[in-house]
Structures are given as C-alpha cells and as structure tokens.
C-alpha cells in the first residue's frame, strides 16, 4: 500500500474510514459505507483502513477512536467525524466537498 500522503492526495476528494474488525460500531457502519461508496462511484476515492493493520496511518491522521471518517479535499483535511453516522449525512457531507 502507498503511504498515507499518497492516499489522501490520490483524488480531489478522498473519504477515509478508519475502522477495526473488533469494533461493533464499525460493523454497523460497514453496509452504510458500502452504500455511500456505491452512490459516489468514481467521483470520490473511498479508502477503508483497519487501524490494527495501518496503525501508523491512524497515528499520522490523529485517530483516537473508531470508526473515524475523514474527508480530504486536495490533500488537506476538510472534515472529520468519529463514531456512527447516518449514511445520508455522510453522503451529503462528501458531496458538499465535491461542489467547491
């Protein structure tokens, strides 16, 4: 896998989800994230990173809990949310950064 900087700069808008396989909130979010990913299509890069496999990326991003969603716009953090979130809210938030 590329370094974190490459990931967040790989598209004008990138949504990163940090999750853990042992996290019940992450399991509940999985189908929601899949649906958001499908709705966004190729317009937005969606990257899902397991904090146990990519702990150095989680540290670099300052992740303190899972799930954590971060939207990057042109490689810069534009928005962050930790915990479960409604799929429509997440989708609309990502879309709001696509229309700049």
Tab-separated table of N, CA and C in Angstrom, residues 36-80:
chain	number	residue	atom	x	y	z
A	36	UNK	N	-22.684	4.215	0.550
A	36	UNK	CA	-22.174	5.551	0.223
A	36	UNK	C	-21.128	5.444	-0.887
A	37	UNK	N	-20.252	4.453	-0.764
A	37	UNK	CA	-19.210	4.216	-1.766
A	37	UNK	C	-19.830	3.969	-3.147
A	38	UNK	N	-20.879	3.168	-3.163
A	38	UNK	CA	-21.569	2.860	-4.410
A	38	UNK	C	-22.217	4.108	-5.003
A	39	UNK	N	-22.852	4.910	-4.161
A	39	UNK	CA	-23.511	6.132	-4.628
A	39	UNK	C	-22.506	7.136	-5.192
A	40	UNK	N	-21.335	7.209	-4.581
A	40	UNK	CA	-20.322	8.168	-5.018
A	40	UNK	C	-19.640	7.733	-6.308
A	41	UNK	N	-19.614	6.434	-6.552
A	41	UNK	CA	-18.979	5.923	-7.774
A	41	UNK	C	-17.519	6.304	-7.845
A	42	UNK	N	-17.080	6.702	-9.039
A	42	UNK	CA	-15.679	7.044	-9.259
A	42	UNK	C	-15.359	8.499	-8.934
A	43	UNK	N	-16.366	9.256	-8.547
A	43	UNK	CA	-16.158	10.691	-8.297
A	43	UNK	C	-15.290	10.939	-7.068
A	44	UNK	N	-15.356	10.031	-6.109
A	44	UNK	CA	-14.627	10.191	-4.854
A	44	UNK	C	-13.887	8.897	-4.555
A	45	UNK	N	-12.656	9.020	-4.110
A	45	UNK	CA	-11.893	7.852	-3.676
A	45	UNK	C	-12.298	7.567	-2.233
A	46	UNK	N	-12.720	6.326	-1.971
A	46	UNK	CA	-13.066	5.912	-0.612
A	46	UNK	C	-12.052	4.865	-0.182
A	47	UNK	N	-11.361	5.155	0.905
A	47	UNK	CA	-10.317	4.267	1.410
A	47	UNK	C	-10.702	3.814	2.816
A	48	UNK	N	-10.726	2.513	3.034
A	48	UNK	CA	-11.071	1.963	4.342
A	48	UNK	C	-9.827	1.307	4.925
A	49	UNK	N	-9.399	1.785	6.081
A	49	UNK	CA	-8.146	1.332	6.686
A	49	UNK	C	-8.393	0.751	8.069
A	50	UNK	N	-7.968	-0.484	8.256
A	50	UNK	CA	-8.054	-1.166	9.549
A	50	UNK	C	-6.939	-0.623	10.440
A	51	UNK	N	-7.291	-0.067	11.589
A	51	UNK	CA	-6.270	0.558	12.447
A	51	UNK	C	-5.261	-0.454	12.989
A	52	UNK	N	-5.623	-1.725	13.033
A	52	UNK	CA	-4.681	-2.731	13.507
A	52	UNK	C	-3.643	-3.070	12.431
A	53	UNK	N	-4.009	-2.918	11.165
A	53	UNK	CA	-3.067	-3.151	10.069
A	53	UNK	C	-2.306	-1.881	9.701
A	54	UNK	N	-2.965	-0.746	9.826
A	54	UNK	CA	-2.384	0.525	9.398
A	54	UNK	C	-2.312	1.509	10.564
A	55	UNK	N	-1.753	1.035	11.679
A	55	UNK	CA	-1.695	1.881	12.872
A	55	UNK	C	-0.857	3.133	12.650
A	56	UNK	N	0.163	3.049	11.773
A	56	UNK	CA	0.983	4.238	11.520
A	56	UNK	C	0.171	5.304	10.775
A	57	UNK	N	-0.757	4.887	9.908
A	57	UNK	CA	-1.621	5.845	9.218
A	57	UNK	C	-2.605	6.465	10.205
A	58	UNK	N	-3.139	5.642	11.099
A	58	UNK	CA	-4.067	6.138	12.118
A	58	UNK	C	-3.368	7.165	13.006
A	59	UNK	N	-2.120	6.882	13.371
A	59	UNK	CA	-1.343	7.834	14.185
A	59	UNK	C	-1.116	9.129	13.415
A	60	UNK	N	-0.752	8.993	12.149
A	60	UNK	CA	-0.489	10.163	11.302
A	60	UNK	C	-1.735	11.039	11.167
A	61	UNK	N	-2.902	10.385	11.123
A	61	UNK	CA	-4.157	11.123	10.969
A	61	UNK	C	-4.721	11.585	12.315
A	62	UNK	N	-4.093	11.191	13.417
A	62	UNK	CA	-4.569	11.604	14.739
A	62	UNK	C	-5.876	10.939	15.138
A	63	UNK	N	-6.068	9.694	14.717
A	63	UNK	CA	-7.298	8.963	15.021
A	63	UNK	C	-7.274	8.511	16.481
A	64	UNK	N	-8.345	8.826	17.200
A	64	UNK	CA	-8.427	8.463	18.615
A	64	UNK	C	-9.519	7.447	18.906
A	65	UNK	N	-10.401	7.203	17.950
A	65	UNK	CA	-11.477	6.230	18.144
A	65	UNK	C	-11.946	5.725	16.796
A	66	UNK	N	-12.681	4.613	16.820
A	66	UNK	CA	-13.198	4.053	15.567
A	66	UNK	C	-14.699	3.842	15.686
A	67	UNK	N	-15.417	3.977	14.589
A	67	UNK	CA	-14.905	4.414	13.295
A	67	UNK	C	-14.644	5.915	13.272
A	68	UNK	N	-13.667	6.315	12.489
A	68	UNK	CA	-13.406	7.730	12.236
A	68	UNK	C	-13.433	7.948	10.739
A	69	UNK	N	-14.198	8.938	10.323
A	69	UNK	CA	-14.319	9.310	8.908
A	69	UNK	C	-13.642	10.654	8.710
A	70	UNK	N	-12.783	10.730	7.698
A	70	UNK	CA	-12.095	11.985	7.385
A	70	UNK	C	-12.263	12.250	5.895
A	71	UNK	N	-12.691	13.450	5.568
A	71	UNK	CA	-12.769	13.864	4.170
A	71	UNK	C	-11.584	14.789	3.897
A	72	UNK	N	-10.852	14.453	2.839
A	72	UNK	CA	-9.738	15.281	2.399
A	72	UNK	C	-10.121	15.943	1.087
A	73	UNK	N	-9.804	17.217	0.986
A	73	UNK	CA	-10.028	17.986	-0.243
A	73	UNK	C	-8.659	18.468	-0.693
A	74	UNK	N	-8.226	18.025	-1.867
A	74	UNK	CA	-6.906	18.382	-2.395
A	74	UNK	C	-5.784	18.091	-1.394
A	75	UNK	N	-5.900	16.945	-0.714
A	75	UNK	CA	-4.856	16.510	0.211
A	75	UNK	C	-4.914	17.115	1.597
A	76	UNK	N	-5.868	18.003	1.836
A	76	UNK	CA	-5.998	18.651	3.146
A	76	UNK	C	-7.264	18.185	3.852
A	77	UNK	N	-7.148	17.964	5.157
A	77	UNK	CA	-8.332	17.547	5.909
A	77	UNK	C	-9.375	18.655	5.884
A	78	UNK	N	-10.596	18.275	5.487
A	78	UNK	CA	-11.679	19.254	5.379
A	78	UNK	C	-12.789	18.992	6.393
A	79	UNK	N	-12.876	17.734	6.871
A	79	UNK	CA	-13.969	17.369	7.781
A	79	UNK	C	-13.616	16.057	8.454
A	80	UNK	N	-14.093	15.890	9.700
A	80	UNK	CA	-13.823	14.667	10.454
A	80	UNK	C	-15.010	14.363	11.355
